[in-house]
Each structure stands twice: as C-alpha cells, then as structure tokens.
Coordinates of C-alpha atoms in Angstrom, one line a residue:
Chain L
M1 CA 30.2 120.2 140.2
L2 CA 32.7 122.8 138.8
N3 CA 35.5 120.6 139.8
S4 CA 34.2 117.7 137.6
M5 CA 33.4 119.8 134.8
L6 CA 37.0 121.4 135.3
D7 CA 38.4 117.7 135.6
N8 CA 36.4 116.6 132.5
V9 CA 37.7 120.0 130.5
L10 CA 41.3 119.1 131.6
N11 CA 41.3 115.4 130.7
V12 CA 39.9 116.1 127.3
S13 CA 42.3 118.5 126.4
V14 CA 45.2 116.6 127.7
K15 CA 44.1 113.9 125.8
K16 CA 43.8 115.8 122.7
V17 CA 47.4 117.3 123.3
A18 CA 48.7 113.7 124.0
S19 CA 47.0 111.9 121.0
H20 CA 48.5 115.1 118.8
R21 CA 51.6 114.4 120.3
K22 CA 51.2 110.9 119.3
E23 CA 50.3 111.7 116.0
V24 CA 53.1 114.0 115.2
N25 CA 55.3 111.3 116.6
H26 CA 53.7 108.8 114.2
F27 CA 54.1 111.3 111.0
V28 CA 57.8 111.7 112.0
S29 CA 58.6 108.3 112.2
K30 CA 56.8 107.5 109.3
W31 CA 59.0 110.1 107.3
V32 CA 61.9 109.1 108.9
K33 CA 61.4 105.7 108.0
S34 CA 60.7 106.5 104.2
L35 CA 63.8 108.8 104.0
L36 CA 65.8 106.0 105.3
R37 CA 64.1 103.5 103.1
A38 CA 64.9 105.5 100.0
A39 CA 68.4 106.3 101.0
F40 CA 68.9 102.4 101.1
L41 CA 67.1 101.8 97.9
L42 CA 69.0 104.4 96.2
G43 CA 72.4 103.1 97.4
M44 CA 71.8 99.8 96.5
G45 CA 69.8 100.5 93.1
F46 CA 73.5 101.9 92.2
V47 CA 75.3 98.9 93.5
M48 CA 72.8 96.7 91.5
L49 CA 73.1 98.9 88.2
Y50 CA 76.9 99.5 88.6
P51 CA 77.7 96.7 86.2
V52 CA 75.5 97.8 83.4
L53 CA 76.5 101.4 83.5
Y54 CA 80.0 100.8 83.7
M55 CA 79.4 98.8 80.6
I56 CA 77.5 101.7 78.8
S57 CA 80.0 104.2 80.1
G58 CA 83.2 102.3 78.6
A59 CA 81.6 101.2 75.5
F60 CA 81.6 104.6 73.8
K61 CA 84.8 105.9 75.1
S62 CA 87.2 106.5 72.4
K63 CA 90.8 105.7 72.9
I64 CA 91.8 109.1 74.1
D65 CA 89.3 108.8 76.8
V66 CA 90.2 105.4 78.1
Y67 CA 93.2 106.4 80.1
D68 CA 92.3 110.1 80.9
P69 CA 91.9 110.3 84.7
T70 CA 89.2 113.4 84.3
V71 CA 86.6 110.9 82.5
I72 CA 84.9 108.7 84.9
W73 CA 81.6 108.1 83.7
I74 CA 80.8 110.2 81.1
P75 CA 83.4 110.1 77.9
K76 CA 84.3 113.3 76.3
N77 CA 84.6 111.9 73.1
Y78 CA 82.1 109.6 72.0
S79 CA 83.5 107.0 69.8
L80 CA 81.7 103.5 68.3
Q81 CA 85.5 102.4 67.5
S82 CA 85.2 100.0 70.3
V83 CA 81.9 98.5 69.8
K84 CA 82.5 98.0 66.0
L85 CA 86.0 96.5 67.0
A86 CA 84.2 94.1 69.5
M87 CA 81.5 93.0 67.0
T88 CA 84.1 91.9 64.5
T89 CA 86.0 90.3 67.1
L90 CA 83.1 88.3 68.6
D91 CA 81.9 87.9 65.0
Y92 CA 78.6 89.0 66.4
W93 CA 76.1 88.5 64.1
V94 CA 77.4 84.8 63.5
S95 CA 77.6 84.2 67.1
L96 CA 74.5 85.6 67.6
L97 CA 72.6 83.3 65.1
K98 CA 74.2 80.4 66.5
T99 CA 72.9 81.5 70.1
L100 CA 69.3 81.4 68.7
Q101 CA 70.0 78.4 66.9
I102 CA 70.7 76.5 70.2
L103 CA 68.3 78.5 72.3
V104 CA 64.9 78.4 70.5
P105 CA 64.4 75.0 69.9
S106 CA 65.8 73.9 73.5
V107 CA 64.0 76.5 75.3
L108 CA 60.7 75.1 73.6
F109 CA 61.6 71.5 73.9
Q110 CA 62.6 71.9 77.4
L111 CA 58.9 73.6 78.4
I112 CA 57.4 70.9 76.8
S113 CA 59.3 68.0 78.5
T114 CA 58.9 70.0 81.6
L115 CA 55.1 70.6 81.6
L116 CA 54.5 66.8 80.6
A117 CA 57.0 65.7 83.6
A118 CA 55.3 68.2 86.0
Y119 CA 51.9 67.1 85.3
G120 CA 52.4 63.4 85.6
F121 CA 54.3 64.0 88.8
A122 CA 51.4 66.2 89.9
K123 CA 48.3 64.7 89.0
F124 CA 48.9 61.2 89.1
K125 CA 49.5 58.4 91.6
F126 CA 52.0 55.6 90.7
K127 CA 54.1 53.2 92.6
E128 CA 57.3 54.4 91.6
R129 CA 56.6 58.0 92.1
N130 CA 58.4 58.9 95.1
I131 CA 61.5 57.3 94.0
L132 CA 61.5 59.0 90.7
F133 CA 60.8 62.5 92.6
G134 CA 63.9 61.8 94.6
L135 CA 65.8 61.3 91.6
L136 CA 64.3 64.6 90.2
I137 CA 66.0 66.1 93.3
F138 CA 69.2 64.7 92.6
T139 CA 69.2 65.8 89.0
I140 CA 68.9 69.5 90.7
I141 CA 72.0 68.8 93.0
V142 CA 74.2 67.5 91.2
P143 CA 76.3 69.8 89.0
I144 CA 76.4 69.5 85.1
Q145 CA 80.3 69.1 85.4
T146 CA 80.3 66.0 87.4
I147 CA 78.8 64.1 84.6
I148 CA 79.5 66.4 81.4
I149 CA 82.4 64.0 80.3
P150 CA 80.9 60.8 79.9
V151 CA 78.1 62.7 78.2
Y152 CA 80.3 64.3 75.9
V153 CA 81.9 60.7 75.1
N154 CA 78.4 59.5 74.6
F155 CA 77.5 61.8 72.0
K156 CA 80.9 61.6 70.3
Y157 CA 80.2 57.9 69.7
F158 CA 76.3 58.2 69.9
D159 CA 74.3 55.1 69.4
F160 CA 70.6 56.1 69.8
F161 CA 70.3 55.1 73.3
G162 CA 71.6 51.3 72.9
I163 CA 69.6 50.8 69.6
G164 CA 72.7 50.9 67.7
K165 CA 74.4 48.5 69.6
L166 CA 71.8 46.2 69.1
I167 CA 71.9 46.6 65.6
G168 CA 75.7 46.0 66.0
L169 CA 75.0 42.4 67.2
F170 CA 73.5 41.8 63.6
T171 CA 76.1 43.8 61.4
G172 CA 79.2 43.1 63.3
E173 CA 80.0 46.8 64.3
P174 CA 77.6 49.0 66.4
L175 CA 75.9 51.9 64.7
T176 CA 77.2 55.1 66.0
V177 CA 76.9 58.7 64.9
K178 CA 79.4 61.6 65.8
L179 CA 76.6 64.1 67.4
L180 CA 79.6 66.4 68.7
N181 CA 80.1 70.1 66.9
T182 CA 76.4 70.1 66.1
T183 CA 73.2 71.3 67.9
T184 CA 71.6 68.2 68.1
P185 CA 73.0 67.2 71.7
F186 CA 71.0 70.3 73.1
Y187 CA 67.9 69.6 71.5
L188 CA 68.0 66.0 72.6
M189 CA 69.0 66.7 76.4
A190 CA 66.1 69.2 76.2
I191 CA 63.3 67.3 74.6
S192 CA 64.2 64.5 77.1
G193 CA 63.7 66.7 80.4
M194 CA 67.4 67.1 81.0
G195 CA 68.0 70.6 79.5
I196 CA 69.6 73.2 81.4
R197 CA 68.1 73.4 85.0
S198 CA 65.3 71.3 83.9
G199 CA 65.0 69.8 87.2
L200 CA 64.4 73.3 88.7
Y201 CA 61.5 73.4 86.4
I202 CA 59.8 70.4 86.8
F203 CA 59.9 71.0 90.5
I204 CA 58.2 74.4 90.1
M205 CA 55.8 73.5 87.7
R206 CA 54.8 70.4 89.8
Q207 CA 53.8 72.7 92.9
F208 CA 51.8 75.0 90.5
F209 CA 50.0 71.7 89.2
R210 CA 49.5 70.3 92.7
N211 CA 47.6 73.8 93.8
M212 CA 45.2 73.6 90.9
P213 CA 41.9 72.1 92.1
K214 CA 40.8 68.1 91.5
E215 CA 37.3 69.5 90.8
L216 CA 38.5 70.8 87.3
E217 CA 40.0 67.8 86.0
E218 CA 37.0 66.0 87.3
A219 CA 34.7 68.2 85.7
A220 CA 36.7 67.8 82.4
M221 CA 36.6 64.0 82.8
I222 CA 33.1 64.3 83.0
D223 CA 32.6 66.5 80.1
G224 CA 34.3 63.5 78.0
C225 CA 37.8 64.5 78.0
G226 CA 40.8 61.8 78.1
P227 CA 43.7 62.6 80.1
F228 CA 45.6 64.1 77.1
K229 CA 42.7 66.7 76.5
T230 CA 42.4 67.4 80.2
F231 CA 46.0 68.3 79.7
T232 CA 45.9 70.4 76.6
R233 CA 42.3 72.1 77.4
I234 CA 42.1 72.7 80.6
M235 CA 45.5 72.4 82.6
I236 CA 47.9 74.4 80.2
P237 CA 45.8 77.3 80.0
N238 CA 45.4 77.7 83.8
V239 CA 49.2 77.6 84.5
I240 CA 50.1 80.0 81.8
P241 CA 51.9 82.6 84.4
A242 CA 54.1 79.9 85.5
I243 CA 54.8 79.0 82.0
V244 CA 56.1 82.4 81.3
T245 CA 58.2 82.2 84.5
I246 CA 60.0 79.1 83.1
L247 CA 60.0 80.5 79.8
L248 CA 62.2 83.8 80.7
F249 CA 64.3 81.9 83.2
S250 CA 64.9 79.2 80.6
I251 CA 65.8 81.8 78.0
V252 CA 68.3 83.7 80.3
W253 CA 69.9 80.3 81.1
Y254 CA 70.4 79.0 77.8
W255 CA 71.8 82.4 76.7
N256 CA 74.5 82.5 79.5
D257 CA 75.2 78.9 79.2
F258 CA 79.1 78.0 78.7
Y259 CA 79.9 74.7 80.3
Q260 CA 77.7 72.9 77.7
S261 CA 78.3 75.1 74.6
V262 CA 81.9 74.5 75.2
M263 CA 81.8 70.9 75.5
F264 CA 79.9 69.7 72.6
L265 CA 80.9 72.4 70.1
Q266 CA 84.2 72.6 68.6
N267 CA 84.0 75.7 66.5
G268 CA 81.2 78.2 65.7
Y269 CA 80.6 78.9 69.3
P270 CA 77.6 81.0 70.7
L271 CA 77.8 84.3 72.3
S272 CA 78.5 83.5 75.9
V273 CA 81.8 81.4 74.9
S274 CA 83.1 83.9 72.4
L275 CA 83.1 86.5 74.9
T276 CA 85.4 84.3 77.1
M277 CA 88.0 84.1 74.1
M278 CA 87.8 87.4 73.2
N279 CA 91.1 88.7 74.7
G280 CA 92.8 86.2 72.7
L281 CA 90.7 86.7 69.7
L282 CA 91.3 90.6 69.9
D283 CA 94.8 89.8 69.5
I284 CA 94.4 87.9 66.1
T285 CA 91.7 90.1 64.7
G286 CA 93.5 93.4 65.7
K287 CA 96.5 92.3 63.8
N288 CA 94.5 92.2 60.8
I289 CA 93.1 95.3 60.7
S290 CA 95.5 98.1 59.0
S291 CA 94.0 101.0 60.3
L292 CA 94.9 100.1 64.0
S293 CA 98.0 100.6 65.2
H294 CA 99.5 98.3 67.9
Q295 CA 99.1 101.4 70.3
D296 CA 95.7 101.8 69.6
L297 CA 95.3 98.3 70.2
W298 CA 96.6 98.5 73.6
L299 CA 94.8 101.9 74.4
L300 CA 91.6 100.3 73.4
R301 CA 91.7 96.8 74.8
D302 CA 89.6 97.4 77.8
S303 CA 87.2 99.6 76.3
V304 CA 86.5 96.7 73.5
L305 CA 86.3 94.1 76.2
V306 CA 83.4 96.1 78.1
S307 CA 81.8 96.8 74.9
G308 CA 81.7 92.8 74.1
C309 CA 80.2 92.3 77.5
L310 CA 77.6 95.0 76.5
L311 CA 76.9 93.6 73.1
V312 CA 76.6 89.9 74.9
V313 CA 74.1 91.5 77.5
A314 CA 72.1 93.7 75.5
P315 CA 69.4 91.4 73.8
I316 CA 69.0 89.9 77.0
L317 CA 68.8 93.2 78.8
I318 CA 66.2 94.6 76.3
L319 CA 63.9 91.4 77.0
Y320 CA 64.0 92.2 80.7
I321 CA 63.2 95.8 80.3
F322 CA 59.9 95.0 78.7
L323 CA 59.3 92.0 80.5
Q324 CA 60.4 92.4 84.0
R325 CA 57.1 92.5 85.2
F326 CA 56.8 88.9 84.6
F327 CA 60.1 88.0 86.1
T328 CA 59.3 89.7 89.7
E329 CA 55.8 89.0 90.1
S330 CA 56.1 85.6 88.6
I331 CA 57.9 83.8 91.6
E332 CA 55.1 84.5 93.8
R333 CA 52.6 83.1 91.8
T334 CA 54.5 79.9 91.3
G335 CA 53.5 78.8 94.8
I336 CA 56.7 77.3 95.6
V337 CA 56.2 79.5 98.7
G338 CA 53.1 79.2 100.8
Chain Y
M1 CA 13.5 40.8 95.6
K2 CA 15.3 40.6 91.8
D3 CA 15.4 44.4 91.6
L4 CA 17.0 44.7 95.2
D5 CA 19.5 42.1 94.1
N6 CA 20.3 44.1 91.0
S7 CA 21.0 47.2 92.8
I8 CA 23.2 45.9 95.6
S9 CA 25.4 44.4 93.0
R10 CA 25.3 47.7 91.0
T11 CA 26.6 49.6 94.1
T12 CA 29.6 47.6 95.1
I13 CA 31.7 47.6 91.9
P14 CA 35.5 47.1 93.5
K15 CA 36.8 45.9 90.2
K16 CA 35.9 48.9 87.9
T17 CA 37.6 51.4 90.6
M18 CA 40.8 49.4 90.4
K19 CA 40.8 49.3 86.6
F20 CA 40.6 52.9 86.6
E21 CA 43.3 53.8 89.1
A22 CA 45.2 51.5 87.2
R23 CA 44.5 53.1 84.1
R24 CA 45.6 56.6 85.6
A25 CA 48.7 55.3 87.0
M26 CA 50.0 54.0 83.6
W27 CA 48.9 57.3 82.4
G28 CA 51.0 59.2 84.9
R29 CA 54.2 56.9 83.8
L30 CA 53.4 57.6 80.3
Y31 CA 53.7 61.7 81.0
V32 CA 57.1 61.0 83.0
L33 CA 58.4 58.9 80.4
P34 CA 60.2 61.3 78.3
W35 CA 61.8 62.6 81.4
F36 CA 62.9 59.0 82.6
I37 CA 64.4 58.6 79.3
G38 CA 66.6 61.5 79.7
V39 CA 67.3 60.7 83.4
L40 CA 68.5 57.4 82.7
F41 CA 70.4 58.1 79.6
F42 CA 71.7 61.6 80.5
F43 CA 72.2 61.3 84.1
I44 CA 72.2 57.7 85.6
I45 CA 74.5 56.2 83.0
P46 CA 76.7 59.1 82.6
F47 CA 76.5 59.3 86.4
I48 CA 78.0 55.6 86.7
Q49 CA 80.2 56.2 83.9
A50 CA 81.8 58.9 85.4
A51 CA 82.2 57.0 88.8
V52 CA 84.3 54.3 86.6
Y53 CA 86.3 57.0 85.0
T54 CA 87.6 57.9 88.2
F55 CA 89.2 54.8 89.0
N56 CA 90.8 54.6 85.7
K57 CA 93.4 56.0 83.5
I58 CA 92.0 56.8 80.2
A59 CA 94.2 56.8 76.7
I60 CA 92.6 57.8 73.5
S61 CA 92.9 55.2 70.7
K62 CA 91.5 55.0 67.4
N63 CA 88.6 52.9 68.3
G64 CA 87.6 55.4 71.3
F65 CA 88.9 55.2 74.8
E66 CA 91.0 52.7 76.5
F67 CA 90.3 52.2 79.9
N68 CA 93.6 51.2 82.4
F69 CA 92.2 50.1 86.0
V70 CA 94.4 52.2 88.5
G71 CA 92.2 52.1 91.8
F72 CA 92.5 55.1 93.9
D73 CA 95.6 56.3 92.2
N74 CA 93.4 59.2 90.7
Y75 CA 92.0 60.4 94.2
I76 CA 95.6 59.9 95.8
Y77 CA 97.1 62.2 93.2
A78 CA 94.3 64.9 93.7
F79 CA 94.8 65.0 97.4
T80 CA 98.5 64.8 97.8
K81 CA 100.2 65.4 94.7
D82 CA 98.3 68.0 92.9
P83 CA 99.5 71.6 93.9
N84 CA 96.1 73.6 92.8
F85 CA 93.4 71.3 93.9
L86 CA 93.1 71.1 97.6
Q87 CA 93.8 74.8 97.9
K88 CA 91.0 75.7 95.3
L89 CA 89.0 73.1 96.8
T90 CA 89.3 74.6 100.5
S91 CA 88.9 78.2 99.2
S92 CA 85.5 77.4 97.1
V93 CA 84.1 75.4 100.2
G94 CA 85.1 78.1 102.6
N95 CA 83.9 80.8 100.7
M96 CA 80.7 79.1 100.3
I97 CA 80.3 78.6 104.1
Y98 CA 80.3 82.6 104.9
Q99 CA 79.2 83.6 101.6
V100 CA 75.6 81.6 101.9
P101 CA 74.3 83.4 105.6
I102 CA 75.2 86.8 104.1
I103 CA 73.4 86.5 100.9
V104 CA 70.5 84.8 102.7
F105 CA 70.2 87.2 105.5
F106 CA 70.5 90.1 103.2
S107 CA 68.2 88.7 101.1
L108 CA 65.7 88.8 104.2
F109 CA 66.2 92.4 105.1
V110 CA 66.0 93.6 101.3
A111 CA 62.5 91.4 101.6
M112 CA 61.4 93.4 104.8
V113 CA 62.3 96.6 103.1
L114 CA 60.4 95.9 100.0
K115 CA 57.3 94.3 101.8
S116 CA 55.5 97.3 102.5
D117 CA 53.5 99.2 99.6
F118 CA 55.2 102.6 98.5
H119 CA 55.9 104.3 95.6
G120 CA 58.2 102.9 93.3
R121 CA 58.0 99.7 94.8
T122 CA 57.8 97.9 91.4
L123 CA 60.7 99.7 90.5
A124 CA 62.8 98.8 93.1
R125 CA 61.7 94.9 92.8
S126 CA 62.9 95.1 89.2
I127 CA 66.4 96.7 90.1
F128 CA 67.2 94.3 92.6
F129 CA 66.4 91.3 90.7
F130 CA 68.2 92.8 87.7
P131 CA 71.8 91.2 88.5
V132 CA 70.3 87.7 88.0
I133 CA 70.3 88.6 84.1
I134 CA 73.8 89.2 84.1
A135 CA 75.7 88.2 87.0
S136 CA 75.1 84.3 86.6
G137 CA 77.0 84.4 83.6
V138 CA 80.2 84.9 81.7
V139 CA 79.7 88.5 81.5
I140 CA 80.3 89.8 84.9
T141 CA 83.2 87.3 85.4
V142 CA 85.2 88.7 82.3
L143 CA 84.2 92.1 83.4
K144 CA 85.7 91.6 86.9
E145 CA 88.7 90.1 85.9
N146 CA 89.6 91.7 82.8
V147 CA 88.6 95.4 83.4
M148 CA 87.4 96.4 86.9
M149 CA 90.7 95.1 88.2
G150 CA 93.0 96.9 85.9
G151 CA 94.0 93.5 84.1
S152 CA 95.5 92.1 87.6
M153 CA 93.8 88.5 88.8
S154 CA 93.0 88.2 91.8
D155 CA 90.2 86.3 94.0
K156 CA 87.1 87.8 92.8
Q157 CA 87.3 91.3 94.4
S158 CA 85.0 93.9 93.4
A159 CA 87.9 96.1 94.4
Y160 CA 87.0 98.9 92.0
L161 CA 83.8 99.4 94.0
F162 CA 84.9 99.3 97.5
Q163 CA 88.4 99.7 98.7
A164 CA 89.1 100.2 102.4
P165 CA 92.8 100.4 103.2
S166 CA 92.3 102.9 106.1
F167 CA 89.7 100.5 107.3
A168 CA 92.4 97.7 107.4
I169 CA 95.3 100.1 109.1
T170 CA 93.0 100.8 111.8
L171 CA 92.3 97.3 112.7
T172 CA 95.9 96.4 112.3
N173 CA 96.8 99.4 115.0
L174 CA 94.1 97.8 117.1
G175 CA 96.0 94.5 117.5
L176 CA 93.6 92.5 115.3
S177 CA 95.3 89.3 113.8
P178 CA 96.6 89.7 110.1
R179 CA 94.4 86.5 109.7
I180 CA 91.2 88.0 110.8
L181 CA 91.8 91.1 109.4
N182 CA 92.5 89.3 106.0
M183 CA 89.0 87.6 106.2
L184 CA 87.2 90.7 107.1
T185 CA 88.6 92.7 104.3
Q186 CA 87.8 90.1 101.6
I187 CA 84.4 89.7 103.2
I188 CA 83.8 93.5 102.8
N189 CA 85.6 93.7 99.2
Q190 CA 83.3 91.0 98.6
L191 CA 80.0 92.6 99.9
F192 CA 78.9 94.1 96.4
D193 CA 79.8 90.8 94.6
L194 CA 77.1 89.1 97.0
T195 CA 74.5 91.6 96.7
W196 CA 74.6 90.7 93.2
K197 CA 74.0 87.1 93.8
S198 CA 71.0 87.8 95.8
G199 CA 68.3 88.5 93.3
V200 CA 66.6 85.1 93.2
Q201 CA 66.5 84.7 96.9
I202 CA 65.1 88.2 97.5
L203 CA 62.0 87.3 95.5
L204 CA 61.8 84.1 96.9
L205 CA 61.8 85.8 100.7
L206 CA 59.6 88.5 99.5
A207 CA 56.9 86.1 98.5
A208 CA 57.3 84.2 101.8
V209 CA 57.1 87.4 103.6
N210 CA 53.9 88.4 102.2
N211 CA 52.5 85.1 102.6
I212 CA 52.4 85.5 106.5
P213 CA 48.5 86.3 107.3
K214 CA 48.2 89.9 108.7
S215 CA 46.0 88.5 111.3
S216 CA 48.8 87.0 113.2
Y217 CA 50.4 90.8 113.4
E218 CA 47.3 92.1 114.7
V219 CA 46.9 89.6 117.3
A220 CA 50.6 90.5 118.0
D221 CA 49.7 94.2 118.3
I222 CA 46.7 93.6 120.7
E223 CA 49.0 91.9 123.0
G224 CA 51.3 94.9 122.6
A225 CA 54.3 93.5 121.1
T226 CA 57.2 95.7 119.8
E227 CA 58.2 95.4 116.0
W228 CA 61.3 93.6 117.2
E229 CA 59.5 90.7 118.8
K230 CA 57.0 90.8 116.0
F231 CA 59.8 90.2 113.6
W232 CA 61.6 87.4 115.6
K233 CA 58.6 85.7 116.9
I234 CA 56.3 86.1 113.9
T235 CA 58.1 86.8 110.8
F236 CA 61.2 84.6 111.0
P237 CA 59.9 81.3 112.1
L238 CA 57.3 81.5 109.3
V239 CA 59.8 82.2 106.9
S240 CA 62.5 80.0 107.8
P241 CA 61.2 76.9 105.5
T242 CA 61.6 79.6 102.6
M243 CA 65.4 80.3 104.1
L244 CA 66.3 77.2 104.0
V245 CA 65.2 76.8 100.5
A246 CA 67.2 79.8 99.9
V247 CA 70.1 78.3 101.5
I248 CA 70.3 75.2 99.1
Y249 CA 69.6 77.4 96.0
T250 CA 72.5 79.8 97.0
I251 CA 74.8 76.9 97.3
I252 CA 73.7 75.0 94.0
D253 CA 73.7 78.4 92.3
S254 CA 77.5 78.7 93.3
F255 CA 78.4 75.7 91.6
T256 CA 77.2 76.6 88.1
D257 CA 79.0 80.1 88.1
Y258 CA 81.4 80.8 85.9
G259 CA 83.6 82.1 88.2
N260 CA 83.8 79.2 90.3
Q261 CA 87.6 78.4 90.7
V262 CA 87.3 74.6 90.8
M263 CA 85.0 74.5 87.9
R264 CA 87.2 76.5 85.8
M265 CA 90.1 73.9 87.3
I266 CA 87.9 71.0 85.8
A267 CA 87.3 72.8 82.5
G268 CA 91.0 73.5 82.1
A269 CA 91.8 69.6 82.7
V270 CA 89.4 68.7 79.9
N271 CA 91.2 71.2 77.6
T272 CA 94.5 69.1 78.4
G273 CA 92.9 65.7 77.5
R274 CA 93.1 64.3 81.0
Y275 CA 89.5 63.3 81.2
E276 CA 89.7 61.0 84.1
Y277 CA 91.6 63.6 86.5
S278 CA 88.8 66.2 85.7
T279 CA 86.0 63.7 86.6
T280 CA 87.9 63.0 89.5
I281 CA 88.1 66.3 90.8
A282 CA 84.5 67.1 89.7
F283 CA 83.3 64.0 91.7
V284 CA 85.1 65.1 94.9
Y285 CA 83.9 68.5 94.7
F286 CA 80.5 67.2 94.0
V287 CA 80.8 64.8 97.1
C288 CA 81.8 67.9 99.2
V289 CA 79.1 69.9 98.2
L290 CA 76.6 67.0 98.9
L291 CA 77.9 66.6 102.2
L292 CA 77.6 70.4 102.7
I293 CA 74.0 70.5 101.7
G294 CA 73.3 67.5 104.0
V295 CA 74.6 68.8 106.8
I296 CA 73.0 72.1 106.7
N297 CA 69.7 70.4 105.8
W298 CA 69.7 68.4 109.0
F299 CA 70.7 71.1 111.1
L300 CA 68.4 73.5 109.9
S301 CA 65.3 71.3 109.3
K302 CA 65.3 70.9 113.1
R303 CA 65.0 74.4 113.6
V304 CA 62.8 75.2 110.5
F305 CA 59.2 76.1 111.9
Y306 CA 56.3 74.4 110.0
I307 CA 52.6 75.4 110.6
S308 CA 51.0 72.5 111.3
E309 CA 48.2 71.5 108.8

C-alpha cells in the first residue's frame, strides 16, 4: 500500500519534471526559431532595400563627398546640386507629364477591356471559348519584342484596321494615318485588350470571376437585369479587390515601360526612356550650364545618375508605401492559387 | 384531359432553352469582342508579318517597305556569321536555366518563413515584395551598370554587394576546375540579383502555402511525423502546381527585363534600321524560350500533384 502510494508520487513528480523539461525545451526552441527568423529577415530586408538606400544616400552627396572614401552611407555635406542637375537633364516635369499622359488613359482602358474579356471567358459558354483561351495564353508567352516591329510598321501606315484599304479601293489610294510619335498607339492597344501584360490580367480576372457563385447572377437575372446590367451592378462591385490589384500592377508596368515607349515615340520620351539616355544627355546639358566646370561634371556624374534613378522611382515608391497593403494581400485574394 | 395536355406541353419546352443558351453564347462573344479585335490586329497579324519579315530583306523606299525574298539567309547569318548572337543567346538561356530553380526555391523558403504569424509579418511581406516595383524596370539596370560597378560593364553582377575573392582562391587551391569555379562565383555574385527578382513568386507561394488545410498537418502530427517529413510529404506536393506557375512566370519575366542581353541586341538592331534582322533574332529567341517552357511544362506536369476534385 505504501509502496503503491510511493510509486504514485514518484510517477507524478517524474512526469511533472519531464513535462517541465519539455516545456522548457519547447520554450527555448521557440525563441531560437524566432531569433533565427529575425536574423534572416533583417538580412534579407537589407538586401531588398539596398537599391533604395543606395539611391537616397547617393542623391544627396555633394561633389566633395562622391569620391571621399570615408563617406559610405551618410553624406558629410548635403547638397541638392545633383538632384537639380538630374531634373534638368531628364527634363523632369515634361517627361513626367508625358509618362502620365501615356499611363492614365492606358491603365483605364486596359482595365475596361480586361474586365469585359475576363467576364466573357468566365461566365459564358460559347463554342470558340477554348481556342480563344489558348490564344490568350499565347499572348502571355510571346514577348512583345517579337511582334513590335510589324506593329510599329502598322502604326506608321495605320489604315484603321483595314477600312482604309477598303476606302482605297474606291479612291485609288488607301487612307493611312501616321500614328507614330503620338500616344494613340498606346490607347488603341490598351482598349483592345493588348496593353502591357493584359493577357496576364485577363487570366487573373477570369479566375476571380469564375470563383463567384452562379446563384448571384441567376438572382440578378430573376430580378430583371440583362447581361450587361448584371455585369455592372453585380459582378464588378464584388471583384473590387482584384480590380485594385490589377490597377496597381498595371500602373507599375506602364510606369516602367521601355520597349513600347521607345518604339512608338520619337521625341518627348517618358521618364523611363529618358533615364536610359541620361548618360549621354548629361554631357549635352552639362556643357550648357556655365556654373558647372568640366571637373565638377566628372565628379558629380555618378551622383547625378543616382539622383535620376531616384527621381524616376520616387512617385511609384510613394504610391507603394501608401498602398502596399493592397499589393501584398491582393494576390492571395485573386484566387489564382487554391 | 385538355388541362393535362396543356400542362404536359408546358413542361417540355426544349426550343426556348436552346434559344436562351444561344443568346448567352452571343453575349459571351460580344464581351470578348474588343479583346478579339486587339488580338487579331495587334498580335496575330503582326505575328504572321514578323514571320514573313524574317524571310526577306527589307529596303525602305518612299512608299513604305520593299520586300526582297531571301529564304533562310537571315537565319543562317544569325547562326553562323553574327559574332554576338549565338553567344548572347546561349548565355541568356543558360542563365535562365540555373536562375529559375534558385528563384523558385528561394521564394518557397521565404514563403515558409513568412507563413506563420509573428510580429512585423506584414512589414516583412511589404519589404520582400518591394523590389518588384523597381527591379523590373530600367532603374535597376541603370544603377547596376553605370553606378554600382564603378562604370565598368560586366555581366549583370552586383559586385558591390558581395565579392568573394578569398572564396575563389580557396576553391582554386582545392583543385576545382576554373570553369566550375567561374560558374560558382557567378552564381554567388548574382545571388542578390536573384532575390530581387523573387517578389511576385514569394507572394504566389505564400498564398499557396496558406491554402493548405491545417487538418492535413494535424493528421500528420497524430501519426507522429517530423517537421522534415511534414514539409516533404505535405507542403511540397500541395504547393507544386503553384511552383509550376512560378517557374513559368519567372521565365516570362526574364524576357521583358530591360537588362536582358538579347532584347538589348534586338532593340539595337532596330536602331540601325535592320528591321528584318532584329525580327529574326526575336523569333529565334522566342522559339528557344517556347521550347524551354514546353519541356519544363511537360517534365514538371508529371510530377505535379493535383488534389483530385
């Protein structure tokens, strides 16, 4: 009897010690995990932010600091000279206006055509659907550079999708319009569903529309909505998170666009293109500024380039800081996955 | 009897159902129409035109372009006589082959780290996604080539961030062949480059990892599985469809990257007015990458695990 009581007490205390040890182990391992994770994230965070830190630090260096070996991140003499020079070289405000001129309508047009096409693919059954969807995938895969030259030629002698040629049968010469060096090519491509990365957006939106319950549509139809009213009144308000995603990605890609801008325009380039030409432009504008000696220019060159990069990135950066929640959470909600 | 007849004829109305479906189909086509016009005029027709260009030599006259049929001459020139093309093509495709697995596996690793809830998780996600904003455009390439390298052009190395000369010396002393050593140092130098390109993939994989039902893990816990086993038997297979999507996205992304050497070559050829040649290069490159995607898709589709619905 005493033995069994002793056994009981021993068992209970051994178990307690064992579970306590297990708890301590668990506690320690949790802390180690957190520490490792924090170290990893800090390290990677630095790597990710490195370009921006580099740009911010480099843009405000004065000409003395640029080749001063003791100055690595924080400049000793702050100076806005590089930034000002970069702004003149890039013709900042004009280029910015041009960028916005291309971007704002194109993004809106792209959004409209994407929504229309995605809804059609998602909720309607018609014979050609599979073939057209295959074509859509094809448009995602083929890079723009493969077809941009014929597109360029088409815009140089633009004949309104063949109508000009028909008119030409009557008047003897086809009606062509030179659409280069205007923003019209961008608008035309965006409204017809072939804007930058449009195929990808149609794909994403289609997934999203597919995930919407059919009952919603049927209820709308019972209540008397035609297909178009169903679209505007019911479907669209329900997919607003996905629309915000597409809008944000669309803005970033149009802002960073290079190939189409450089093909369709011959002067008055948007910001991204001006940046790539900056090295050469700097030589030209630098000579025109009397207060800038040749040696000054040579010293400041790197800093000016970095300032240029910062100026081009800054608006998108600010947009990102305010809307980053929409960027990161949005992909989870679009339903590409799962 | 009459009522019964009437009610029977009312319950079977096949004609009206078909008309409804046909109407729906018409509306569907209408919705897709703007896109289809775009695809026809800005994709299909230019694609065919581009194919035609590659078989011709183009001269610019005052009326437009004049075509001079030369058969496969352009292709032969690209492969045999052009000093730059083959080298840039192989280096570009070769780069893609080792970069894509690294990017995808790195993204998977980061997604696993970001999966559990912890303080500062949203901040971490924002920071990891951040490079997508700048690393996909002209800015990062201008930075890398003009500034961070101190002005000297080399093959997209972020040399400023991570130099490992002593590492190289150690490996040579170990007797490693110089070619492998070269590849290894290239990989290490480009490591940070690759982390910058992983933003979207991290988010895709994060969403996929979060979609795995917790009950699967609980069952594994009951059965006594270790963390290692849980990862390889549960997480990895269930995430593999998304990994395939990430692989294809990475390949396509490297196309439109401004720093892509072949693309620069194409743009350069256009600037010198050799339209037919740049189209030829673009076509060859596109076919190469299409083959690559096809092979990868075929190869990985067999190993991707789909939950049967």
